[in-house]
Amino acid sequence: MITRKRLAAGAGALLTALALGGFGPVGGAAAADEPAGDKPAPKVELVLDVSGSMRARDIDGDSRMAAAKQAFDEVLDATPEEVELGIRTLGANYPGEDRRTGCKDTAQLYPVGPLDRTEAKTAVATLRPTGWTPIGPALLKAADDLEGGDGTRRIVLISDGEDTCQPMDPCEVARKIAAKGIGLTIDTLGLVADAKTRAQLSCIADATGGTYTSVRHKDELTDRVGQLVDRAADPAVTPVAVDGAAQCAGAPQLKPGLYTDREKFGEHRYYRVDVAPGKELRAAVSVAADRAVNRDYGVLLRAVTTHGREIVRGQGAGDGRTDVVSTGLRYPRPEAGSGTDGADADGSDAETVCLQVSNSYSAPASVKTTPGLPVELTVDVVDGPDGSSDVAAFGLGRGWWLLGALAVAGLVAGVIWGWLSRWRVAVWRTN
């Protein structure tokens, strides 16, 4: 299982957990040079479902509520100092059967502002699964909680069921929040969610450019909530919605950053990135299975030239229950005048590299294939390896000598072992 990871750029995962640790920070260098005091404080509100269904004991042998509390404790401990964080609950206080009263049951457990970790954790510890699931009303109140300021604003909604307070459709509520143009993003996490819950939570996230994540284990919940809080603290990695193209020729031009898209089952989508001489392209992709899928699946990320010649590829695959599959690649562009295949004739212009994202997911006939599967694509262009770097022939870097030494040692050990075995057999026959 993925444990709590805090990447310097705040994106890890999908992913996601989504894990991109080997691909470096995304656009973080420029931000590091800016005085911290000049940045408006980012605001995050964690909205937690405390309805009666959170009593279910199906997350690593413990209750959903216990998993959420553990995640909150760890996330609160690791929340960046600059983040103003609040906590709102839904379904935490009214245990009765009156629908009108139950659908008003949302309260701010901890106000959005500078974080007192002890106070916030103490408040979370008091929660007990209680009532209804008024997601729509909770989102409206959460948007009000985050008003004011110029920093990034993010709601992280954790729920194990669909809204029980229709006709206030929470998806429509999310659309209205997005229509206000206040730059508020809603990310959603479904705890052991069924198909209807996944569809509703996905719709809420899509309406504001957020992400949906299906969670079945404690570590996954902790890791993903932490990533989203970090993402608010580092707007350089806030996902940007983009529409990939069916061919490289019409693909959107991407700069270093984090992008979200939707990809149909079995589809190919293309994106374009310019890579200057002496630079290295690093890219990673995660495709989430936000609905039931068939066994045997895979994700492919290829870097190809504008003429279709493959430069490098990365691929991930699996067989069984999954929530996300990730893969990545690295492409070092030679310095000008190196004579390496792929360099421009004058060695000065950037090379356009086409990134192809493909998947081999399929779904049972009863599962809707639209909208497409959520895609998160990370793109970074950094200084490439030079003659003194640890990248050498065979892709082994300076570690090639260690591999060689191990091979020689293995050969010698094999010869000695063979000689000893023959000697023991000879002695045994003599006796």
GROMACS .gro file of C-alpha atoms in nm:
model
  431
    1MET     CA    1   0.000   0.000   0.000
    2ILE     CA    2   0.106   0.358  -0.062
    3THR     CA    3   0.198   0.525   0.266
    4ARG     CA    4   0.192   0.899   0.344
    5LYS     CA    5   0.409   1.073   0.087
    6ARG     CA    6   0.472   1.446   0.067
    7LEU     CA    7   0.630   1.546  -0.264
    8ALA     CA    8   0.802   1.880  -0.283
    9ALA     CA    9   0.559   1.994  -0.549
   10GLY     CA   10   0.256   1.857  -0.372
   11ALA     CA   11   0.154   1.612  -0.639
   12GLY     CA   12   0.212   1.269  -0.597
   13ALA     CA   13  -0.009   1.079  -0.693
   14LEU     CA   14  -0.387   0.963  -0.825
   15LEU     CA   15  -0.313   0.932  -0.807
   16THR     CA   16  -0.221   0.932  -0.781
   17ALA     CA   17  -0.209   0.794  -0.567
   18LEU     CA   18  -0.174   0.803  -0.792
   19ALA     CA   19   0.276   0.801  -0.730
   20LEU     CA   20   0.499   1.016  -0.951
   21GLY     CA   21   0.800   1.039  -0.721
   22GLY     CA   22   1.062   0.966  -0.991
   23PHE     CA   23   0.958   1.250  -1.219
   24GLY     CA   24   1.066   1.553  -1.023
   25PRO     CA   25   0.885   1.875  -0.923
   26VAL     CA   26   0.635   2.033  -1.154
   27GLY     CA   27   0.702   2.398  -1.220
   28GLY     CA   28   0.819   2.456  -0.865
   29ALA     CA   29   1.149   2.634  -0.927
   30ALA     CA   30   1.002   2.974  -1.008
   31ALA     CA   31   0.767   2.962  -0.716
   32ALA     CA   32   1.054   2.886  -0.480
   33ASP     CA   33   1.216   3.221  -0.564
   34GLU     CA   34   0.911   3.422  -0.461
   35PRO     CA   35   0.888   3.557  -0.107
   36ALA     CA   36   0.641   3.349   0.091
   37GLY     CA   37   0.486   3.661   0.241
   38ASP     CA   38   0.374   3.786  -0.100
   39LYS     CA   39   0.149   3.486  -0.162
   40PRO     CA   40  -0.215   3.496  -0.052
   41ALA     CA   41  -0.299   3.217   0.191
   42PRO     CA   42  -0.454   2.910   0.028
   43LYS     CA   43  -0.778   2.790   0.187
   44VAL     CA   44  -0.899   2.431   0.219
   45GLU     CA   45  -1.212   2.291   0.380
   46LEU     CA   46  -1.241   1.918   0.443
   47VAL     CA   47  -1.608   1.816   0.425
   48LEU     CA   48  -1.668   1.483   0.595
   49ASP     CA   49  -1.974   1.261   0.570
   50VAL     CA   50  -2.066   1.148   0.924
   51SER     CA   51  -2.393   0.977   0.829
   52GLY     CA   52  -2.502   0.646   0.979
   53SER     CA   53  -2.355   0.440   0.695
   54MET     CA   54  -2.005   0.541   0.808
   55ARG     CA   55  -2.038   0.273   1.077
   56ALA     CA   56  -1.978   0.000   0.816
   57ARG     CA   57  -1.663  -0.199   0.896
   58ASP     CA   58  -1.522  -0.264   0.552
   59ILE     CA   59  -1.198  -0.063   0.531
   60ASP     CA   60  -0.907  -0.283   0.634
   61GLY     CA   61  -1.125  -0.448   0.900
   62ASP     CA   62  -1.220  -0.117   1.060
   63SER     CA   63  -1.511   0.122   1.024
   64ARG     CA   64  -1.523   0.391   0.758
   65MET     CA   65  -1.542   0.650   1.034
   66ALA     CA   66  -1.227   0.516   1.201
   67ALA     CA   67  -1.042   0.526   0.867
   68ALA     CA   68  -1.151   0.888   0.814
   69LYS     CA   69  -1.039   0.989   1.163
   70GLN     CA   70  -0.699   0.828   1.115
   71ALA     CA   71  -0.657   1.004   0.781
   72PHE     CA   72  -0.756   1.339   0.928
   73ASP     CA   73  -0.508   1.302   1.216
   74GLU     CA   74  -0.219   1.231   0.981
   75VAL     CA   75  -0.318   1.501   0.732
   76LEU     CA   76  -0.355   1.763   1.005
   77ASP     CA   77  -0.007   1.679   1.134
   78ALA     CA   78   0.141   1.732   0.788
   79THR     CA   79  -0.063   2.032   0.665
   80PRO     CA   80   0.172   2.308   0.538
   81GLU     CA   81   0.192   2.609   0.771
   82GLU     CA   82   0.069   2.851   0.504
   83VAL     CA   83  -0.260   2.667   0.449
   84GLU     CA   84  -0.574   2.796   0.620
   85LEU     CA   85  -0.773   2.481   0.684
   86GLY     CA   86  -1.124   2.417   0.810
   87ILE     CA   87  -1.346   2.112   0.867
   88ARG     CA   88  -1.718   2.083   0.798
   89THR     CA   89  -1.939   1.784   0.869
   90LEU     CA   90  -2.263   1.658   0.718
   91GLY     CA   91  -2.498   1.421   0.898
   92ALA     CA   92  -2.310   1.447   1.229
   93ASN     CA   93  -2.573   1.581   1.468
   94TYR     CA   94  -2.931   1.474   1.393
   95PRO     CA   95  -3.013   1.103   1.445
   96GLY     CA   96  -3.388   1.130   1.382
   97GLU     CA   97  -3.617   1.042   1.091
   98ASP     CA   98  -3.746   1.388   0.999
   99ARG     CA   99  -3.612   1.451   0.651
  100ARG     CA  100  -3.643   1.829   0.662
  101THR     CA  101  -3.436   1.848   0.979
  102GLY     CA  102  -3.187   1.585   0.865
  103CYS     CA  103  -3.121   1.773   0.541
  104LYS     CA  104  -3.013   2.081   0.735
  105ASP     CA  105  -2.759   1.882   0.934
  106THR     CA  106  -2.431   2.039   0.832
  107ALA     CA  107  -2.200   2.227   1.066
  108GLN     CA  108  -1.852   2.373   1.069
  109LEU     CA  109  -1.648   2.160   1.307
  110TYR     CA  110  -1.336   2.376   1.281
  111PRO     CA  111  -1.328   2.725   1.121
  112VAL     CA  112  -1.117   2.800   0.815
  113GLY     CA  113  -0.804   2.977   0.932
  114PRO     CA  114  -0.459   2.922   1.081
  115LEU     CA  115  -0.445   2.563   1.200
  116ASP     CA  116  -0.429   2.465   1.565
  117ARG     CA  117  -0.353   2.098   1.510
  118THR     CA  118  -0.439   1.984   1.862
  119GLU     CA  119  -0.773   2.164   1.864
  120ALA     CA  120  -0.868   2.035   1.520
  121LYS     CA  121  -0.775   1.674   1.604
  122THR     CA  122  -0.968   1.692   1.930
  123ALA     CA  123  -1.277   1.809   1.741
  124VAL     CA  124  -1.246   1.522   1.491
  125ALA     CA  125  -1.213   1.269   1.773
  126THR     CA  126  -1.563   1.357   1.898
  127LEU     CA  127  -1.739   1.255   1.575
  128ARG     CA  128  -1.978   0.958   1.569
  129PRO     CA  129  -2.173   0.828   1.264
  130THR     CA  130  -2.521   0.971   1.309
  131GLY     CA  131  -2.766   1.084   1.044
  132TRP     CA  132  -2.846   1.183   0.688
  133THR     CA  133  -2.626   1.270   0.387
  134PRO     CA  134  -2.700   1.633   0.289
  135ILE     CA  135  -2.415   1.678   0.042
  136GLY     CA  136  -2.574   1.967  -0.152
  137PRO     CA  137  -2.640   2.186   0.156
  138ALA     CA  138  -2.293   2.108   0.291
  139LEU     CA  139  -2.126   2.220  -0.034
  140LEU     CA  140  -2.319   2.549  -0.033
  141LYS     CA  141  -2.212   2.619   0.324
  142ALA     CA  142  -1.854   2.516   0.253
  143ALA     CA  143  -1.836   2.762  -0.038
  144ASP     CA  144  -1.948   3.036   0.202
  145ASP     CA  145  -1.684   2.925   0.455
  146LEU     CA  146  -1.411   2.983   0.193
  147GLU     CA  147  -1.519   3.332   0.085
  148GLY     CA  148  -1.266   3.613   0.088
  149GLY     CA  149  -0.900   3.634  -0.002
  150ASP     CA  150  -0.715   3.584  -0.329
  151GLY     CA  151  -0.553   3.249  -0.258
  152THR     CA  152  -0.654   2.914  -0.401
  153ARG     CA  153  -0.971   2.762  -0.256
  154ARG     CA  154  -1.046   2.394  -0.241
  155ILE     CA  155  -1.317   2.173  -0.095
  156VAL     CA  156  -1.226   1.809  -0.030
  157LEU     CA  157  -1.545   1.606   0.009
  158ILE     CA  158  -1.521   1.258   0.164
  159SER     CA  159  -1.842   1.052   0.148
  160ASP     CA  160  -1.950   0.689   0.139
  161GLY     CA  161  -2.293   0.740  -0.017
  162GLU     CA  162  -2.501   0.955  -0.247
  163ASP     CA  163  -2.697   1.257  -0.131
  164THR     CA  164  -3.021   1.172   0.054
  165CYS     CA  165  -3.164   1.524   0.033
  166GLN     CA  166  -3.287   1.557  -0.325
  167PRO     CA  167  -3.421   1.761  -0.502
  168MET     CA  168  -3.118   1.973  -0.409
  169ASP     CA  169  -2.899   1.793  -0.661
  170PRO     CA  170  -2.537   1.823  -0.534
  171CYS     CA  171  -2.408   1.805  -0.892
  172GLU     CA  172  -2.621   2.109  -0.980
  173VAL     CA  173  -2.498   2.281  -0.664
  174ALA     CA  174  -2.138   2.225  -0.780
  175ARG     CA  175  -2.223   2.373  -1.121
  176LYS     CA  176  -2.369   2.684  -0.954
  177ILE     CA  177  -2.055   2.721  -0.743
  178ALA     CA  178  -1.841   2.693  -1.056
  179ALA     CA  179  -2.060   2.948  -1.236
  180LYS     CA  180  -1.978   3.211  -0.972
  181GLY     CA  181  -1.627   3.227  -1.114
  182ILE     CA  182  -1.461   3.234  -0.772
  183GLY     CA  183  -1.198   2.973  -0.863
  184LEU     CA  184  -1.314   2.714  -0.612
  185THR     CA  185  -1.229   2.351  -0.685
  186ILE     CA  186  -1.416   2.055  -0.537
  187ASP     CA  187  -1.235   1.722  -0.514
  188THR     CA  188  -1.432   1.415  -0.407
  189LEU     CA  189  -1.337   1.083  -0.250
  190GLY     CA  190  -1.573   0.786  -0.236
  191LEU     CA  191  -1.530   0.538   0.050
  192VAL     CA  192  -1.615   0.189  -0.079
  193ALA     CA  193  -1.856   0.367  -0.313
  194ASP     CA  194  -2.122   0.193  -0.522
  195ALA     CA  195  -2.194   0.285  -0.885
  196LYS     CA  196  -2.450   0.558  -0.804
  197THR     CA  197  -2.224   0.720  -0.549
  198ARG     CA  198  -1.928   0.713  -0.788
  199ALA     CA  199  -2.138   0.875  -1.060
  200GLN     CA  200  -2.260   1.153  -0.830
  201LEU     CA  201  -1.921   1.228  -0.676
  202SER     CA  202  -1.757   1.225  -1.021
  203CYS     CA  203  -2.017   1.472  -1.147
  204ILE     CA  204  -1.953   1.706  -0.853
  205ALA     CA  205  -1.578   1.701  -0.916
  206ASP     CA  206  -1.612   1.745  -1.292
  207ALA     CA  207  -1.832   2.053  -1.249
  208THR     CA  208  -1.548   2.249  -1.085
  209GLY     CA  209  -1.245   2.093  -1.255
  210GLY     CA  210  -1.169   1.872  -0.955
  211THR     CA  211  -1.087   1.503  -0.928
  212TYR     CA  212  -1.272   1.197  -0.804
  213THR     CA  213  -1.091   0.914  -0.625
  214SER     CA  214  -1.231   0.578  -0.519
  215VAL     CA  215  -1.089   0.464  -0.183
  216ARG     CA  216  -1.091   0.117  -0.026
  217HIS     CA  217  -0.794   0.132   0.212
  218LYS     CA  218  -0.680   0.359   0.496
  219ASP     CA  219  -0.346   0.445   0.341
  220GLU     CA  220  -0.512   0.542   0.015
  221LEU     CA  221  -0.743   0.782   0.197
  222THR     CA  222  -0.465   0.942   0.400
  223ASP     CA  223  -0.238   0.979   0.100
  224ARG     CA  224  -0.498   1.127  -0.131
  225VAL     CA  225  -0.638   1.382   0.116
  226GLY     CA  226  -0.282   1.490   0.194
  227GLN     CA  227  -0.203   1.532  -0.175
  228LEU     CA  228  -0.507   1.752  -0.226
  229VAL     CA  229  -0.422   1.974   0.072
  230ASP     CA  230  -0.067   2.008  -0.062
  231ARG     CA  231  -0.205   2.090  -0.404
  232ALA     CA  232  -0.391   2.390  -0.262
  233ALA     CA  233  -0.067   2.509  -0.102
  234ASP     CA  234   0.119   2.488  -0.434
  235PRO     CA  235  -0.098   2.632  -0.712
  236ALA     CA  236   0.175   2.541  -0.961
  237VAL     CA  237   0.034   2.190  -0.958
  238THR     CA  238  -0.335   2.277  -0.964
  239PRO     CA  239  -0.477   2.063  -1.249
  240VAL     CA  240  -0.568   2.243  -1.570
  241ALA     CA  241  -0.847   2.097  -1.781
  242VAL     CA  242  -0.734   2.015  -2.135
  243ASP     CA  243  -0.882   1.831  -2.434
  244GLY     CA  244  -0.644   1.589  -2.599
  245ALA     CA  245  -0.674   1.531  -2.974
  246ALA     CA  246  -0.716   1.218  -3.182
  247GLN     CA  247  -0.399   1.301  -3.378
  248CYS     CA  248  -0.073   1.475  -3.295
  249ALA     CA  249  -0.130   1.741  -3.560
  250GLY     CA  250  -0.427   1.890  -3.376
  251ALA     CA  251  -0.307   1.827  -3.021
  252PRO     CA  252  -0.299   2.105  -2.759
  253GLN     CA  253   0.040   2.256  -2.670
  254LEU     CA  254   0.131   2.189  -2.306
  255LYS     CA  255   0.375   2.366  -2.075
  256PRO     CA  256   0.512   2.211  -1.754
  257GLY     CA  257   0.221   2.147  -1.518
  258LEU     CA  258  -0.055   1.909  -1.418
  259TYR     CA  259  -0.347   1.849  -1.656
  260THR     CA  260  -0.679   1.667  -1.639
  261ASP     CA  261  -0.873   1.513  -1.925
  262ARG     CA  262  -1.126   1.238  -1.997
  263GLU     CA  263  -1.044   0.938  -2.215
  264LYS     CA  264  -1.289   0.686  -2.357
  265PHE     CA  265  -1.232   0.314  -2.318
  266GLY     CA  266  -0.958   0.200  -2.558
  267GLU     CA  267  -0.894   0.554  -2.685
  268HIS     CA  268  -0.570   0.730  -2.792
  269ARG     CA  269  -0.526   1.097  -2.700
  270TYR     CA  270  -0.241   1.325  -2.806
  271TYR     CA  271  -0.070   1.628  -2.653
  272ARG     CA  272   0.230   1.834  -2.773
  273VAL     CA  273   0.532   1.951  -2.570
  274ASP     CA  274   0.831   2.156  -2.692
  275VAL     CA  275   1.170   2.030  -2.574
  276ALA     CA  276   1.476   2.252  -2.632
  277PRO     CA  277   1.825   2.109  -2.689
  278GLY     CA  278   1.988   2.001  -2.364
  279LYS     CA  279   1.655   1.963  -2.186
  280GLU     CA  280   1.482   1.651  -2.057
  281LEU     CA  281   1.110   1.582  -2.089
  282ARG     CA  282   0.957   1.400  -1.794
  283ALA     CA  283   0.596   1.294  -1.814
  284ALA     CA  284   0.365   1.069  -1.616
  285VAL     CA  285   0.001   0.974  -1.654
  286SER     CA  286  -0.262   0.818  -1.430
  287VAL     CA  287  -0.593   0.684  -1.560
  288ALA     CA  288  -0.855   0.620  -1.293
  289ALA     CA  289  -1.112   0.342  -1.308
  290ASP     CA  290  -1.401   0.538  -1.155
  291ARG     CA  291  -1.647   0.259  -1.238
  292ALA     CA  292  -1.649  -0.120  -1.263
  293VAL     CA  293  -1.404  -0.245  -1.528
  294ASN     CA  294  -1.311  -0.585  -1.666
  295ARG     CA  295  -0.996  -0.769  -1.569
  296ASP     CA  296  -0.677  -0.725  -1.772
  297TYR     CA  297  -0.615  -0.357  -1.838
  298GLY     CA  298  -0.325  -0.133  -1.920
  299VAL     CA  299  -0.213   0.226  -1.971
  300LEU     CA  300   0.047   0.334  -2.228
  301LEU     CA  301   0.234   0.666  -2.246
  302ARG     CA  302   0.444   0.719  -2.561
  303ALA     CA  303   0.665   1.005  -2.672
  304VAL     CA  304   0.678   1.020  -3.051
  305THR     CA  305   0.803   1.265  -3.312
  306THR     CA  306   0.557   1.468  -3.518
  307HIS     CA  307   0.618   1.208  -3.792
  308GLY     CA  308   0.513   0.920  -3.567
  309ARG     CA  309   0.851   0.769  -3.478
  310GLU     CA  310   0.853   0.641  -3.121
  311ILE     CA  311   1.118   0.799  -2.899
  312VAL     CA  312   1.042   0.632  -2.565
  313ARG     CA  313   0.749   0.469  -2.389
  314GLY     CA  314   0.620   0.377  -2.045
  315GLN     CA  315   0.342   0.135  -1.965
  316GLY     CA  316   0.153  -0.004  -1.668
  317ALA     CA  317  -0.087  -0.298  -1.652
  318GLY     CA  318  -0.287  -0.507  -1.409
  319ASP     CA  319  -0.537  -0.785  -1.367
  320GLY     CA  320  -0.811  -0.754  -1.109
  321ARG     CA  321  -0.973  -0.481  -0.899
  322THR     CA  322  -0.809  -0.140  -0.943
  323ASP     CA  323  -0.879   0.230  -0.895
  324VAL     CA  324  -0.592   0.381  -1.092
  325VAL     CA  325  -0.305   0.275  -1.319
  326SER     CA  326   0.000   0.497  -1.366
  327THR     CA  327   0.310   0.504  -1.582
  328GLY     CA  328   0.576   0.753  -1.689
  329LEU     CA  329   0.868   0.824  -1.917
  330ARG     CA  330   1.182   1.037  -1.955
  331TYR     CA  331   1.326   1.174  -2.280
  332PRO     CA  332   1.663   1.359  -2.268
  333ARG     CA  333   1.706   1.590  -2.567
  334PRO     CA  334   2.069   1.603  -2.691
  335GLU     CA  335   2.260   1.929  -2.682
  336ALA     CA  336   2.292   2.126  -3.004
  337GLY     CA  337   2.554   1.988  -3.241
  338SER     CA  338   2.572   1.648  -3.074
  339GLY     CA  339   2.487   1.473  -3.396
  340THR     CA  340   2.242   1.245  -3.218
  341ASP     CA  341   1.938   1.136  -3.416
  342GLY     CA  342   1.647   1.365  -3.342
  343ALA     CA  343   1.845   1.690  -3.308
  344ASP     CA  344   1.749   1.976  -3.537
  345ALA     CA  345   1.964   2.057  -3.837
  346ASP     CA  346   2.087   2.386  -3.689
  347GLY     CA  347   2.076   2.254  -3.333
  348SER     CA  348   1.888   2.559  -3.206
  349ASP     CA  349   1.513   2.507  -3.229
  350ALA     CA  350   1.293   2.324  -2.983
  351GLU     CA  351   1.171   1.984  -3.088
  352THR     CA  352   0.797   1.920  -3.072
  353VAL     CA  353   0.734   1.591  -2.894
  354CYS     CA  354   0.392   1.430  -2.912
  355LEU     CA  355   0.270   1.251  -2.601
  356GLN     CA  356   0.023   0.971  -2.669
  357VAL     CA  357  -0.193   0.845  -2.383
  358SER     CA  358  -0.374   0.515  -2.446
  359ASN     CA  359  -0.566   0.270  -2.232
  360SER     CA  360  -0.692  -0.085  -2.272
  361TYR     CA  361  -0.973  -0.067  -2.019
  362SER     CA  362  -1.303  -0.236  -2.100
  363ALA     CA  363  -1.626  -0.254  -1.902
  364PRO     CA  364  -1.920  -0.490  -1.858
  365ALA     CA  365  -2.220  -0.420  -2.082
  366SER     CA  366  -2.418  -0.280  -1.788
  367VAL     CA  367  -2.160  -0.006  -1.718
  368LYS     CA  368  -2.185   0.334  -1.887
  369THR     CA  369  -1.875   0.425  -2.084
  370THR     CA  370  -1.949   0.797  -2.090
  371PRO     CA  371  -1.808   1.026  -1.974
  372GLY     CA  372  -1.460   0.890  -2.033
  373LEU     CA  373  -1.218   0.780  -1.764
  374PRO     CA  374  -1.043   1.055  -1.559
  375VAL     CA  375  -0.686   1.123  -1.675
  376GLU     CA  376  -0.416   1.315  -1.489
  377LEU     CA  377  -0.109   1.403  -1.698
  378THR     CA  378   0.205   1.552  -1.542
  379VAL     CA  379   0.451   1.728  -1.773
  380ASP     CA  380   0.789   1.873  -1.678
  381VAL     CA  381   1.088   1.994  -1.880
  382VAL     CA  382   1.415   2.017  -1.684
  383ASP     CA  383   1.786   2.054  -1.753
  384GLY     CA  384   1.903   1.742  -1.931
  385PRO     CA  385   2.197   1.519  -1.845
  386ASP     CA  386   2.544   1.637  -1.943
  387GLY     CA  387   2.874   1.453  -1.966
  388SER     CA  388   2.918   1.461  -1.588
  389SER     CA  389   2.575   1.336  -1.500
  390ASP     CA  390   2.481   0.993  -1.378
  391VAL     CA  391   2.303   0.902  -1.701
  392ALA     CA  392   2.526   0.686  -1.920
  393ALA     CA  393   2.507   0.424  -2.188
  394PHE     CA  394   2.258   0.141  -2.149
  395GLY     CA  395   2.046   0.367  -1.927
  396LEU     CA  396   2.231   0.238  -1.619
  397GLY     CA  397   2.415   0.558  -1.527
  398ARG     CA  398   2.718   0.523  -1.307
  399GLY     CA  399   2.562   0.211  -1.161
  400TRP     CA  400   2.679   0.006  -1.461
  401TRP     CA  401   3.008  -0.078  -1.287
  402LEU     CA  402   2.819  -0.213  -0.985
  403LEU     CA  403   2.607  -0.431  -1.212
  404GLY     CA  404   2.922  -0.556  -1.380
  405ALA     CA  405   3.089  -0.630  -1.048
  406LEU     CA  406   2.782  -0.823  -0.932
  407ALA     CA  407   2.780  -1.022  -1.255
  408VAL     CA  408   3.149  -1.114  -1.218
  409ALA     CA  409   3.100  -1.202  -0.851
  410GLY     CA  410   2.806  -1.424  -0.943
  411LEU     CA  411   3.011  -1.600  -1.210
  412VAL     CA  412   3.302  -1.662  -0.973
  413ALA     CA  413   3.068  -1.785  -0.700
  414GLY     CA  414   2.903  -2.020  -0.946
  415VAL     CA  415   3.236  -2.168  -1.056
  416ILE     CA  416   3.351  -2.215  -0.695
  417TRP     CA  417   3.020  -2.372  -0.595
  418GLY     CA  418   3.034  -2.608  -0.892
  419TRP     CA  419   3.391  -2.711  -0.809
  420LEU     CA  420   3.300  -2.772  -0.442
  421SER     CA  421   2.998  -2.979  -0.544
  422ARG     CA  422   3.206  -3.198  -0.777
  423TRP     CA  423   3.472  -3.241  -0.504
  424ARG     CA  424   3.208  -3.350  -0.248
  425VAL     CA  425   3.062  -3.601  -0.494
  426ALA     CA  426   3.407  -3.740  -0.565
  427VAL     CA  427   3.485  -3.778  -0.193
  428TRP     CA  428   3.148  -3.947  -0.136
  429ARG     CA  429   3.214  -4.200  -0.414
  430THR     CA  430   3.563  -4.271  -0.277
  431ASN     CA  431   3.423  -4.348   0.066
   0.00000   0.00000   0.00000
